[in-house]
C-alpha positions in Angstrom: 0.0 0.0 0.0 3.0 2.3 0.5 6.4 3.5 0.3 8.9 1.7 2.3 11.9 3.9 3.6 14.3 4.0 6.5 12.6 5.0 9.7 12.6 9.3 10.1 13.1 9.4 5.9 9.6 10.0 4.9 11.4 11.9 1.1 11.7 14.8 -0.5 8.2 15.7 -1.3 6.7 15.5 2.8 4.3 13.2 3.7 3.8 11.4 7.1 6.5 8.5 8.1 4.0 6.0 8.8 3.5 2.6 9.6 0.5 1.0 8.7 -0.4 -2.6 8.6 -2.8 -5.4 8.8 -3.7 -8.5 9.8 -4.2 -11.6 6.9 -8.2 -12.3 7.2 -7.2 -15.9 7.9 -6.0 -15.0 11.3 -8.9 -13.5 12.2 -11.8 -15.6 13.9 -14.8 -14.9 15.5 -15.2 -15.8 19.1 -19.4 -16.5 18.8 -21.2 -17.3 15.8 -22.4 -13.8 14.5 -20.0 -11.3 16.1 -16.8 -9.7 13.9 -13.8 -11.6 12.9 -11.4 -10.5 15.1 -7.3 -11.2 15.0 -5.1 -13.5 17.4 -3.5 -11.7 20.1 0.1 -13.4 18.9 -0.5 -11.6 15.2 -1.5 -8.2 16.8 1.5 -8.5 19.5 3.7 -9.3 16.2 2.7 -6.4 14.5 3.1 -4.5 17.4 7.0 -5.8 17.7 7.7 -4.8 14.5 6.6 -1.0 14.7 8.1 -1.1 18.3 11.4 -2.3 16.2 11.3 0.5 14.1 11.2 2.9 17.5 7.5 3.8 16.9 5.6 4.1 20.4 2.1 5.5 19.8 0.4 3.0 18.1 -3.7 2.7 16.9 -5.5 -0.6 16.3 -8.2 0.3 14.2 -11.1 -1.5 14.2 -15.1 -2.1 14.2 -16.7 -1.0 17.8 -18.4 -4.8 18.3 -14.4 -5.7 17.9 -12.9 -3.3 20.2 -13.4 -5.3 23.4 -12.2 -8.9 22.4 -9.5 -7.0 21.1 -8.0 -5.3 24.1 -9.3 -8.3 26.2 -6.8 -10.4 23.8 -3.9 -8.1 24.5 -4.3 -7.6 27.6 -4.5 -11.5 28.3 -1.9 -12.6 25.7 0.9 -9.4 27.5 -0.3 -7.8 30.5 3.1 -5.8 30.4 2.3 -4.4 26.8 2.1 -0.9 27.3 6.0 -0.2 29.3 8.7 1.3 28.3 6.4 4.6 27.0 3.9 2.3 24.4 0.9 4.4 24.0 -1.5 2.3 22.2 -5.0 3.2 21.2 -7.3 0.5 19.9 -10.3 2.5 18.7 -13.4 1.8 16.5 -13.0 3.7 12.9 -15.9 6.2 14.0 -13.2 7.4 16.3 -10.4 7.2 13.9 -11.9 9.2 11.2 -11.1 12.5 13.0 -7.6 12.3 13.5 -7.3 10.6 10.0 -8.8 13.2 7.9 -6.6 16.1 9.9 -3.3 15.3 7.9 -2.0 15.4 11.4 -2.4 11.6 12.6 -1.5 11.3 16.3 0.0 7.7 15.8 3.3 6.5 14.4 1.9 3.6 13.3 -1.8 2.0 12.7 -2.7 -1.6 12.3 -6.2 -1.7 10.6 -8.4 -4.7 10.8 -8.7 -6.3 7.2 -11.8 -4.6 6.0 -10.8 -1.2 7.1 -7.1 -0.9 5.7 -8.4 -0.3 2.4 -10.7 3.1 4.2 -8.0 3.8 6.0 -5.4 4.2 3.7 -7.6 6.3 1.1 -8.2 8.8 3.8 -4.4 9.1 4.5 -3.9 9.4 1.1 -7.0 11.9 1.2 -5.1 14.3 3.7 -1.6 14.0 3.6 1.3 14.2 0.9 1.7 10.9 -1.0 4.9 11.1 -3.0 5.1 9.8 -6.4 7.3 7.1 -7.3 10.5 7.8 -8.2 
């Protein structure tokens, strides 16, 4: 969906340096018959290694609102030390998101998007910020 680049090198032509990713829609299961797919803790605690890797700390999970819950209840069970060491992570239904997504000023240095929403997602970013053309 994006650029890649060294951490801090967003280019020449601006833009925002950030991560955005999502889980495969075969690691995502509903809990009850009827309610949201939702992602395994160990995927969403991968994805959160790999921005923590790069040195980003404030991270969004994006998501539906019927998702939000099972989703922190995941983390929380999976790594109930996941937020030391200055990780500010917001999981948040995309009603919530689509403020801070449409201001060209996203608050987050990365976003991890649930499988339906990545596409939304990244056409608002795209909407409101600097995408630079490829070189």
């Amino acid at each position: 969906y994006g650029l890649d680049h060294p951490r801090g090198a967003a280019g020449r032509h601006g833009g925002l340096d950030l991560m955005l990713a999502s889980p495969h829609p075969a690691r995502c299961t509903a809990a009850a018959p009827g309610e949201v797919p939702a992602p395994d803790a160990d995927v969403l605690l991968a994805m959160i290694a790999a921005a923590r890797a790069e040195g980003r700390t404030r991270i969004a999970v994006v998501c539906h609102a019927r998702q939000r819950n099972a989703i922190a209840c995941g983390l929380l069970a999976a790594q109930h030390r996941l937020t030391r060491d200055g990780l500010e992570l917001d999981i948040l239904p995309i009603e919530d998101a689509l403020v801070p997504l449409i201001s060209g000023t996203v608050p987050w240095e990365a976003i991890i998007a649930m499988p339906d929403l990545r596409g939304p997602v990244f056409a608002l970013l795209t909407q409101t910020t600097v995408v630079p053309p490829v070189d």
